[in-house]
Short mmCIF file of C-alpha atoms in Angstrom, two decimals:
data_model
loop_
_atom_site.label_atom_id
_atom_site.label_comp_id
_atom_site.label_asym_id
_atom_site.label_seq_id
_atom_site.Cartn_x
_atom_site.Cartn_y
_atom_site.Cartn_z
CA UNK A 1 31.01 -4.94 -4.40
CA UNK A 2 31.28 -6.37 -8.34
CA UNK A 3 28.95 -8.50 -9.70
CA UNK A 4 30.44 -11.59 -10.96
CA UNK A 5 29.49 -13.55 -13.87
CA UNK A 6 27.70 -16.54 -11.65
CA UNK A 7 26.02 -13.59 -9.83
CA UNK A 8 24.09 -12.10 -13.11
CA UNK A 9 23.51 -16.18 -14.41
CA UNK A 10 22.20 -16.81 -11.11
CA UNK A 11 20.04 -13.79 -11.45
CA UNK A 12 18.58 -14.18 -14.76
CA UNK A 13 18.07 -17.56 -13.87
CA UNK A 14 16.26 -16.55 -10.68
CA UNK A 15 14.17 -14.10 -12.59
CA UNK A 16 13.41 -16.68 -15.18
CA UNK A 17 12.16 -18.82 -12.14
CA UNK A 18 10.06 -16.80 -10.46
CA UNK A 19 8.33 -15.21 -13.80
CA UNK A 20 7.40 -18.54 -14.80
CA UNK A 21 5.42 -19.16 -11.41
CA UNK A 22 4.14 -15.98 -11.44
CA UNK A 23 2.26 -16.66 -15.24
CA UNK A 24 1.30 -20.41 -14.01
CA UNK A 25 0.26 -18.49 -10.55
CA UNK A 26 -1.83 -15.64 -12.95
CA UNK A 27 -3.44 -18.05 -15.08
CA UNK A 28 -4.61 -20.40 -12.53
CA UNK A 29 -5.93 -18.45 -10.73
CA UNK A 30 -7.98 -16.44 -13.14
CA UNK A 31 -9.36 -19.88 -14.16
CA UNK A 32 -10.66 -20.58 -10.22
CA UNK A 33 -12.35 -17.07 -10.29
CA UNK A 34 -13.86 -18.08 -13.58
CA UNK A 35 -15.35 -21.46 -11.91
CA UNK A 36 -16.76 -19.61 -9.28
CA UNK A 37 -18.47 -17.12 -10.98
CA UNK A 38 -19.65 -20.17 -13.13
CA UNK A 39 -20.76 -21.94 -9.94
CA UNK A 40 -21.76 -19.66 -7.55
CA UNK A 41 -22.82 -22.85 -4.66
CA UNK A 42 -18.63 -23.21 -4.29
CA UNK A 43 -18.32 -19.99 -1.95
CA UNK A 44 -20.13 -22.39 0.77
CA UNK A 45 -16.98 -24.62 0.34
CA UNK A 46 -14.94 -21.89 1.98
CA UNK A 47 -13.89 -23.61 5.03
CA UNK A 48 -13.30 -26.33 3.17
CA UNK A 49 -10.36 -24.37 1.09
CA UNK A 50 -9.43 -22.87 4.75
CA UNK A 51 -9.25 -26.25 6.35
CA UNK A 52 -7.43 -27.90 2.93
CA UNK A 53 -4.82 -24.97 3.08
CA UNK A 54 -4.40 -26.10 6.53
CA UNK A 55 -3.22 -29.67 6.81
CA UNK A 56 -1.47 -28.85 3.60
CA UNK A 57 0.52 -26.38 5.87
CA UNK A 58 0.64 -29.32 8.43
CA UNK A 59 1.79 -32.72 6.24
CA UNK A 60 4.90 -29.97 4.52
CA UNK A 61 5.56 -29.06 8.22
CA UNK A 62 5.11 -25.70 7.54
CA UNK A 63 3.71 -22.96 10.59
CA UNK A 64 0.13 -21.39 8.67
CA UNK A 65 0.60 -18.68 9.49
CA UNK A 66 3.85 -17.49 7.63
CA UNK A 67 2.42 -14.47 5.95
CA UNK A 68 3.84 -11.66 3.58
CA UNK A 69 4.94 -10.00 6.59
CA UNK A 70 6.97 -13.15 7.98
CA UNK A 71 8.44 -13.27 4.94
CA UNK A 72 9.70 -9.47 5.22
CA UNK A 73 10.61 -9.89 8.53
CA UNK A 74 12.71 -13.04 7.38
CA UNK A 75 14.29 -11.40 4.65
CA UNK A 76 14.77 -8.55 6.92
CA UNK A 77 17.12 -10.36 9.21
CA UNK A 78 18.30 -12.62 6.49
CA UNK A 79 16.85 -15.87 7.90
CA UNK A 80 16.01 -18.88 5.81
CA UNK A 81 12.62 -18.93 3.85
CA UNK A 82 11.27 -22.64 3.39
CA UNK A 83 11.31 -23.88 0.48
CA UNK A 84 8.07 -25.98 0.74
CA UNK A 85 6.34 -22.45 1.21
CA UNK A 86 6.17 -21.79 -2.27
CA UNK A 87 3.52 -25.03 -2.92
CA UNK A 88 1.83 -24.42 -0.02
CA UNK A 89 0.64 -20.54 -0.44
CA UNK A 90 0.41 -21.34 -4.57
CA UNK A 91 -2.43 -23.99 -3.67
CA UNK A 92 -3.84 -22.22 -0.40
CA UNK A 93 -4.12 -18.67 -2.92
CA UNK A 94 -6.00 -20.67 -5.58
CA UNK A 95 -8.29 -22.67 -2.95
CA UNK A 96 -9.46 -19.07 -1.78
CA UNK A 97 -10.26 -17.67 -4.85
CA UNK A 98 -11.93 -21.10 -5.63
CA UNK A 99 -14.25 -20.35 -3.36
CA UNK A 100 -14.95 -17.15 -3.45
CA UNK A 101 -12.17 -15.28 -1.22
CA UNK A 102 -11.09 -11.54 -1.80
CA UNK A 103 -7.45 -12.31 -1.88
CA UNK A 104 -4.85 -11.18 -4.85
CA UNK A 105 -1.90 -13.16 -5.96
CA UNK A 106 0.73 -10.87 -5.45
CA UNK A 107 1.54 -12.54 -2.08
CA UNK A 108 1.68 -15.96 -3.09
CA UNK A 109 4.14 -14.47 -5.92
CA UNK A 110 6.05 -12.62 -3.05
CA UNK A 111 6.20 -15.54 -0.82
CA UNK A 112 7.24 -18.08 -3.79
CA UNK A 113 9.78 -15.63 -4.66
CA UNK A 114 11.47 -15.21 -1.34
CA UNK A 115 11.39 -19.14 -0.95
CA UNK A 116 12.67 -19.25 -4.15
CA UNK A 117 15.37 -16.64 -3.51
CA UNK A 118 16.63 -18.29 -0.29
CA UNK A 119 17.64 -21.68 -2.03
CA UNK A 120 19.21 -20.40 -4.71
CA UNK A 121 21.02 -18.21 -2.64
CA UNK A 122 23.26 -21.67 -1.93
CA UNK A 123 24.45 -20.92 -5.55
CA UNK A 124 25.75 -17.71 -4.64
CA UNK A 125 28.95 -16.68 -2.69
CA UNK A 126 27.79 -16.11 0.71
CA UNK A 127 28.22 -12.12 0.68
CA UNK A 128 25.56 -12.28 -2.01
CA UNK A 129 23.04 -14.45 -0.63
CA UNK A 130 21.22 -12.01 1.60
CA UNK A 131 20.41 -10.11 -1.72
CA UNK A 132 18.36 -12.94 -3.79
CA UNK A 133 15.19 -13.02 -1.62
CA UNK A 134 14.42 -9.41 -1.64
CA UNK A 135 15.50 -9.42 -5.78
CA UNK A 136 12.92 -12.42 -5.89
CA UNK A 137 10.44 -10.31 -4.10
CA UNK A 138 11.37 -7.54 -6.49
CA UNK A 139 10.99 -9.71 -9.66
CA UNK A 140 7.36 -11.32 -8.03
CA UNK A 141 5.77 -8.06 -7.30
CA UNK A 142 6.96 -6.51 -10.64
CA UNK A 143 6.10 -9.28 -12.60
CA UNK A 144 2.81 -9.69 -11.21
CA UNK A 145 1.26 -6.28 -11.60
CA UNK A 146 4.04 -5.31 -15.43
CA UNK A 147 5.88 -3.01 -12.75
CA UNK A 148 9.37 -4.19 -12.86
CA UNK A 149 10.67 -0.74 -11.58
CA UNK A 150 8.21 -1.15 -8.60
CA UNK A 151 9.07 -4.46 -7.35
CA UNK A 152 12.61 -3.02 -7.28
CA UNK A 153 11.73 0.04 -5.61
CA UNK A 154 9.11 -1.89 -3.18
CA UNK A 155 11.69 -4.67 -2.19
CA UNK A 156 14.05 -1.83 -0.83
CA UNK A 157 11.11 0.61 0.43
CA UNK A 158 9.30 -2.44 2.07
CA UNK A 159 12.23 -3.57 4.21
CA UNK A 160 13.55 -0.44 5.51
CA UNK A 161 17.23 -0.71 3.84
CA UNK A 162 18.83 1.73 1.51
CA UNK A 163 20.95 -0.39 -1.37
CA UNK A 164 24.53 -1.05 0.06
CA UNK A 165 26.57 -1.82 -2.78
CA UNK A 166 26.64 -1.72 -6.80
CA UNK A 167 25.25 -5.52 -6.59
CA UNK A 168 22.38 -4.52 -4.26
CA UNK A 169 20.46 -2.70 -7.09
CA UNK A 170 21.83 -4.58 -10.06
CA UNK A 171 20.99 -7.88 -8.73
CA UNK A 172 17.00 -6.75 -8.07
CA UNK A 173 17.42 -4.95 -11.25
CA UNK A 174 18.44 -8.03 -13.06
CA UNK A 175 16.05 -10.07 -11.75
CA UNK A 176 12.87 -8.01 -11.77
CA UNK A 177 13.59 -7.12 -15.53
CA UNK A 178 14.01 -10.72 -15.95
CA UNK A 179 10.50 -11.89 -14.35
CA UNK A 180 8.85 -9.30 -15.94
CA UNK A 181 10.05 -10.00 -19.54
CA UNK A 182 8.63 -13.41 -19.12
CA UNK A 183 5.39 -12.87 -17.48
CA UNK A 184 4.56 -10.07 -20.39
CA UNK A 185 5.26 -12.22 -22.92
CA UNK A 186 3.04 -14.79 -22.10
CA UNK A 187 0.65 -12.28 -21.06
CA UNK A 188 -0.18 -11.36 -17.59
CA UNK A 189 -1.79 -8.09 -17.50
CA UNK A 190 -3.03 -6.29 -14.18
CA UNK A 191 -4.72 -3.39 -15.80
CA UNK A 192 -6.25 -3.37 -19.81
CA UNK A 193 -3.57 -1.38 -21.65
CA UNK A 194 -6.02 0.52 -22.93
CA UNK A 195 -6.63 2.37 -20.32
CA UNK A 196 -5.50 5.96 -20.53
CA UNK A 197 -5.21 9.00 -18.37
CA UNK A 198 -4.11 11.53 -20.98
CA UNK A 199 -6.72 14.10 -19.81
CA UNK A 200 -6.97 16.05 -16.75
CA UNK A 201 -10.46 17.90 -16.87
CA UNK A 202 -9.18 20.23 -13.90
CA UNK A 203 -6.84 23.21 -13.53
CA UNK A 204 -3.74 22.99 -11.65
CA UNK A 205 -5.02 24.53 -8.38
CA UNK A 206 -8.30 22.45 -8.55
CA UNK A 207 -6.24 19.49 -9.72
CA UNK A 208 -3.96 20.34 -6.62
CA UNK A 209 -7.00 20.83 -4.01
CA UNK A 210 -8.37 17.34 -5.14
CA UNK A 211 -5.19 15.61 -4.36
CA UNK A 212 -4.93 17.16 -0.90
CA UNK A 213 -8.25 16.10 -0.57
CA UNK A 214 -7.99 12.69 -1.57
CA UNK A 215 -4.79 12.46 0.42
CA UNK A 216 -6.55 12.72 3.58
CA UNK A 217 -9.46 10.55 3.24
CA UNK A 218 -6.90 8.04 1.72
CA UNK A 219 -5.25 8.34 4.40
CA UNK A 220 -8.11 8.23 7.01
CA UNK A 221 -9.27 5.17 5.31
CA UNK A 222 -5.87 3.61 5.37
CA UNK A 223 -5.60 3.89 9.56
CA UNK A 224 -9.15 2.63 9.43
CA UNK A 225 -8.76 -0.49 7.13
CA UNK A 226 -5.83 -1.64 9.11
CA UNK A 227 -7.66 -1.04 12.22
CA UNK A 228 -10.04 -3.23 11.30
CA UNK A 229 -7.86 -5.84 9.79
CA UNK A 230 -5.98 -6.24 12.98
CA UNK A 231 -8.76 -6.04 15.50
CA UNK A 232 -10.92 -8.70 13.15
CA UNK A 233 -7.76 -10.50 13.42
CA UNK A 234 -7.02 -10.50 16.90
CA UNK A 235 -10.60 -11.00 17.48
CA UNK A 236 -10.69 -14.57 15.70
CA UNK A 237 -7.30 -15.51 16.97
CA UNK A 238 -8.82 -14.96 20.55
CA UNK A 239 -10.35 -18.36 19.36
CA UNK A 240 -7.16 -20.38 19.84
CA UNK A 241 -5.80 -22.44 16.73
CA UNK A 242 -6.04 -21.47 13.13
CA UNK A 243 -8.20 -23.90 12.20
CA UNK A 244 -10.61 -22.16 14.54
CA UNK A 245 -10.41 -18.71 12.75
CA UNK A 246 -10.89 -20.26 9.68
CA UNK A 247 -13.81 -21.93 10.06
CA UNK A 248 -15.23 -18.62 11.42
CA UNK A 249 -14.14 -16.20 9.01
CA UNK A 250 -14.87 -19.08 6.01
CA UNK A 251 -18.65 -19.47 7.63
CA UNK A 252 -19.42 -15.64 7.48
CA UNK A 253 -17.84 -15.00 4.24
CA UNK A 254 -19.95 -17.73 2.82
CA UNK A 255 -23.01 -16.71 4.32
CA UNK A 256 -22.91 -13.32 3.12
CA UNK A 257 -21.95 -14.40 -0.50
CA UNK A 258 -24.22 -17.88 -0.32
CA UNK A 259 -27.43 -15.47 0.83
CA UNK A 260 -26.86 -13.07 -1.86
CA UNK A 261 -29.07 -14.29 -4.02
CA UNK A 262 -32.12 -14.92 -1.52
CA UNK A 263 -31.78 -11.74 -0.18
CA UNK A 264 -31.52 -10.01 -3.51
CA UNK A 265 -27.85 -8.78 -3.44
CA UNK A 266 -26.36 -10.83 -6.08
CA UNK A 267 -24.13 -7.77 -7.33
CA UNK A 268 -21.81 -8.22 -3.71
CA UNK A 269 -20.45 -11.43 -5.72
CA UNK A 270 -18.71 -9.07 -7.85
CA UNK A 271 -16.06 -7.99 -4.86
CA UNK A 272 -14.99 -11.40 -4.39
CA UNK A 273 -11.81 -12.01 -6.40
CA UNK A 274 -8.03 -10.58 -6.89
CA UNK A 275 -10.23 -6.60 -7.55
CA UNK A 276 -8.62 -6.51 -11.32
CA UNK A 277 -12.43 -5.76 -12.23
CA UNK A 278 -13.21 -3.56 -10.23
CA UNK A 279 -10.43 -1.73 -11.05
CA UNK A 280 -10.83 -1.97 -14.47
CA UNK A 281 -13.98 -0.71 -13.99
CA UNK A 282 -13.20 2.23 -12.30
CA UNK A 283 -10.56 3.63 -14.57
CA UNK A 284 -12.85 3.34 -17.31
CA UNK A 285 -15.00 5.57 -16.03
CA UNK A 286 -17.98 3.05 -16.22
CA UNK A 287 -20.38 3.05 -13.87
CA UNK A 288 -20.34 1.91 -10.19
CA UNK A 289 -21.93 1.57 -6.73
CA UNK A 290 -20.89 4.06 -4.63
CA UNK A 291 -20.55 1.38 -1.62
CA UNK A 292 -18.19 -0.65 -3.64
CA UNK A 293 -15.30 -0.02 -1.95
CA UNK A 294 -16.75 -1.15 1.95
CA UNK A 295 -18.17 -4.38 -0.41
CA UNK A 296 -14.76 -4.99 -1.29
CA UNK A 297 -12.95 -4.10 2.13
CA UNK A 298 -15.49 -6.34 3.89
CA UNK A 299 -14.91 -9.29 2.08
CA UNK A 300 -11.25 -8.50 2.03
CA UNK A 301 -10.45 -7.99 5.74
CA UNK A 302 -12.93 -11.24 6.45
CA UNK A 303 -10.68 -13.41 4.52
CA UNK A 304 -7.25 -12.40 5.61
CA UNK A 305 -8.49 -12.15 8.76
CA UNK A 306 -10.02 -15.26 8.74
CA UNK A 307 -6.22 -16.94 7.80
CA UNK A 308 -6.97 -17.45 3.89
CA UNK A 309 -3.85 -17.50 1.69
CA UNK A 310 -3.64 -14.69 -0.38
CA UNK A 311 -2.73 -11.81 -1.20
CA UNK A 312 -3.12 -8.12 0.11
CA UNK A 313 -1.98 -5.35 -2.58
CA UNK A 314 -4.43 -6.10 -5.35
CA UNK A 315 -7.78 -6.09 -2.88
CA UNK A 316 -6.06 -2.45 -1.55
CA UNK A 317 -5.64 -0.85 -5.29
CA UNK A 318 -9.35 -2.15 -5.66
CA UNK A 319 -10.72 -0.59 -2.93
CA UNK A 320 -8.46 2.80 -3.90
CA UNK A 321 -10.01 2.70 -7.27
CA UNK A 322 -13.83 2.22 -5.87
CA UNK A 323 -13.18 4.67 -3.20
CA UNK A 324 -12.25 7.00 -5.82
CA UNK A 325 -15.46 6.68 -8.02
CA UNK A 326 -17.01 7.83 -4.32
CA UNK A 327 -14.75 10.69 -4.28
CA UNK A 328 -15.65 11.62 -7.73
CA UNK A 329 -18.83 11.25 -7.05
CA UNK A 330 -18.49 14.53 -4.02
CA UNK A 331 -16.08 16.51 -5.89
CA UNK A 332 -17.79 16.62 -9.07
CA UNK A 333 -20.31 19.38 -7.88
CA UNK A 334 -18.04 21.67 -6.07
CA UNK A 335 -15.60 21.60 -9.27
CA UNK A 336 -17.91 21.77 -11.94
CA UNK A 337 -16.87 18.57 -13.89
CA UNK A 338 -18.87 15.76 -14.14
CA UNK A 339 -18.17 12.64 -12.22
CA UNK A 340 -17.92 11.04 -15.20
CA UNK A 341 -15.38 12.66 -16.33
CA UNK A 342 -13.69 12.51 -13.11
CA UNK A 343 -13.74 9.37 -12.51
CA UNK A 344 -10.70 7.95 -13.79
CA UNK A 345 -8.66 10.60 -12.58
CA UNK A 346 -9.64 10.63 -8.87
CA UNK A 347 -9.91 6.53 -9.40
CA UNK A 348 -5.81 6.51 -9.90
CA UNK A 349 -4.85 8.78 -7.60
CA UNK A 350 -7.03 7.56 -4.75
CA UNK A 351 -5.73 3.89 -5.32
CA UNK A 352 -2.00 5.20 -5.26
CA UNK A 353 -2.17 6.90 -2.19
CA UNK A 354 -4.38 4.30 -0.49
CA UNK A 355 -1.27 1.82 -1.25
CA UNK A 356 0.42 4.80 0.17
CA UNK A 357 -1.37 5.17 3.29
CA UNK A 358 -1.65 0.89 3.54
CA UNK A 359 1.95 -0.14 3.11
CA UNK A 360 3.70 3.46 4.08
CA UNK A 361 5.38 3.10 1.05
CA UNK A 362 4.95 6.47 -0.56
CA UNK A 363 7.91 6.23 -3.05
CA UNK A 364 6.60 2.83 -4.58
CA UNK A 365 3.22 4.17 -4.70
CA UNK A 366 4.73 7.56 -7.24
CA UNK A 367 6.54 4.36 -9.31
CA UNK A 368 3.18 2.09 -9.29
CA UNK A 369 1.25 5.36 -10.80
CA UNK A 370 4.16 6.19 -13.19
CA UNK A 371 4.43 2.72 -14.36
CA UNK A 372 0.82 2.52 -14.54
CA UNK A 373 -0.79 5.69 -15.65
CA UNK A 374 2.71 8.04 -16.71
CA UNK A 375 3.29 11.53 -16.12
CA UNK A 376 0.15 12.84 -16.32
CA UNK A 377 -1.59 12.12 -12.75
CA UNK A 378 2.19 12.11 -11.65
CA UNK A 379 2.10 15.38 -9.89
CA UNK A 380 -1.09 15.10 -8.51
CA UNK A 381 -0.49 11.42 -7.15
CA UNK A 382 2.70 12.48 -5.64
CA UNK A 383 0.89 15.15 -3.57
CA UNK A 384 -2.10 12.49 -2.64
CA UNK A 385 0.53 9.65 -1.93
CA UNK A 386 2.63 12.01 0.58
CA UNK A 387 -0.08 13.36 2.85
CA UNK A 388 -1.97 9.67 2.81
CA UNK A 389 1.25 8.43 4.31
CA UNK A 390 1.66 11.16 6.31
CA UNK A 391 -1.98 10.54 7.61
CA UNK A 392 -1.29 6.47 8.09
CA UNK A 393 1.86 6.58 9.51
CA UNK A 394 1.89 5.13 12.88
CA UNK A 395 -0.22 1.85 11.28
CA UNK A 396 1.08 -0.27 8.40
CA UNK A 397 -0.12 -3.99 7.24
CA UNK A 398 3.71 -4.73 6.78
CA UNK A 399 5.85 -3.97 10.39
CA UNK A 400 9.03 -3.28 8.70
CA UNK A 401 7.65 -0.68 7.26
CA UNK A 402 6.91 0.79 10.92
CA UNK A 403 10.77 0.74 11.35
CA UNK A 404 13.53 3.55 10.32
CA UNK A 405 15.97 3.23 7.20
CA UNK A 406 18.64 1.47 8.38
#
């Protein structure tokens, strides 16, 4: 299948689209975090955002609780995406972080995308069209996190479908590059480039032992995240409406955050958020708590349980990174290396694999470390990444993941 002229405009113009949201997206809502760490009283508006993001949902006549995964499934069977969905989750993402929610913004990027994608995809001939909301999913998730080859790799890997055609992977391709141009330019930036892994203070074999090591646990805590996810979930839907689980999930999250400072706990406030810092953090080898990573999965799976717009894949590569400081933190003895030096190491390649284990999407996980990090935890990430999804198989946060290549 050739890719006509209209096909590559349409693309670059779709890429141009979608990077632009993704930088307003970025910006904003780094400014809401920065309120609320200004203003710490706003996390007891939380059901407030939940309830807002709600009848906004309700006056676009939109169902709430379209979802990363909806979308997926959507683009999966090549449905129409709304095209009111991409106002809706941008405002319901920055309402959560507003107030205090552990949310990231790669899914309100994804889902903007994919709306995005599926009108444009009028432009298109119709053989075309069922390609522009998975490239727009591509360009959002690459854009978003200055992966552009992983948002290519994840839009394929994520849905279950090997590319087709010569236009399947140019048109992502296109489009991805596109986005990502943009949002680097104007400077979106998931990780401090200055970060650098250029030093592995193990040997191969120990190097190799560690990863087999991390692999597991990654993957153990991967099928026990999701558990808990889901059954937190279910438990609130048991409630009835949305509005319901909301209210819930928004009055525990701000009780634990609005009590943190009478009960002397003020440092739990640092786990709300998209997890950039904590990652950050990590990496640099700084120090940390070695609980940071259940702080962070707490608030995390209250929130999304709870209904909150937002996203999923930055709060999982912050709990990776924290669970990895842990890690370092029991390795560090038995290999002889500080846990300081360790750190950064076991900090990447636990976050990798976690995606891994999260998403069973092994492949994007290798091209998220590459892209991040480069060759040098390569090796070691590609052993951790395989036996985490190995591990996490039969549970994923995405269900067409759960499905075979088709």
């Amino acid at each position: 299948m050739r890719v006509g002229i209209r096909c590559v405009v349409v693309s670059l113009a779709l890429g141009g689209i979608v990077g632009c949201f993704v930088v307003a997206l970025s910006f904003l809502v780094d400014a809401a975090a920065q309120v609320c760490s200004t203003y710490p009283w706003l996390v007891w508006l939380m059901p407030v955002a939940g309830l807002g993001t709600y009848g906004l949902y309700y006056v676009l006549h939109l169902i709430y609780s379209w979802s990363t995964a909806d979308v997926m499934l959507a683009a999966e069977k090549e449905e129409e995406i709304p095209a009111q969905l991409a106002p809706a989750v941008f405002f319901g993402t920055i309402m959560t972080i507003l107030c205090g929610g552990s949310v990231g913004k790669e899914a309100a990027s994804l889902q903007i995308g994919a709306s995005v994608g599926s009108v444009m995809g009028r432009w298109v001939p119709e053989r075309y069209r069922p390609l522009l909301v998975p490239a727009a999913m591509a360009a959002a998730l690459g854009s978003m996190l200055n992966t552009p080859a992983l948002g290519v790799v994840f839009a394929f890997e994520s849905l279950r479908q090997l590319p087709r055609s010569f236009a399947a992977v140019t048109i992502p391709v296109i489009t991805s590059f596109a986005a990502w141009l943009i949002s680097s330019h104007a400077g979106v930036c998931f990780i401090a480039p200055s970060i650098s892994l250029s030093e592995i203070p193990l040997s191969p074999p120990e190097a190799t032992l560690c990863a087999l090591i991390v692999g597991v646990c990654a993957g153990i805590s991967a099928l026990a995240f999701c558990l808990a996810l889901r059954g937190v979930h279910q438990g609130l839907a048991w409630l009835g409406a949305p509005v319901f689980a909301l209210a819930v999930g928004g009055v525990l999250t701000a009780l634990i955050l609005g009590y943190a400072d009478l009960l002397h706990y003020e440092g739990v406030r640092t786990y709300c958020g998209t997890g950039a810092e904590q990652i950050a953090t990590a990496l640099s080898g700084q120090p940390m708590v070695w609980w940071a990573f259940a702080a962070k999965a707490l608030l995390t799976i209250l929130t999304l349980a709870g209904g909150f717009k937002g996203g999923e894949i930055m709060p999982i590569l912050a709990i990776g990174a924290c669970a990895g400081v842990s890690m370092s933190m029991v390795v560090s003895p038995i290999c002889g290396v500080s846990a300081v030096a360790l750190q950064p190491v076991l900090s990447a390649v636990f976050m990798a694999a976690f995606f891994a284990g999260c998403t069973n999407c092994p492949v994007s996980a290798l091209v998220l470390a590459f892209e991040i990090f480069g060759w040098n935890v390569l090796p070691w990430s590609a052993v951790a990444c395989v036996v985490a999804y190995v591990v996490a198989r039969p549970l994923s946060l995405y269900p067409t993941t759960l499905r075979k290549w088709a």
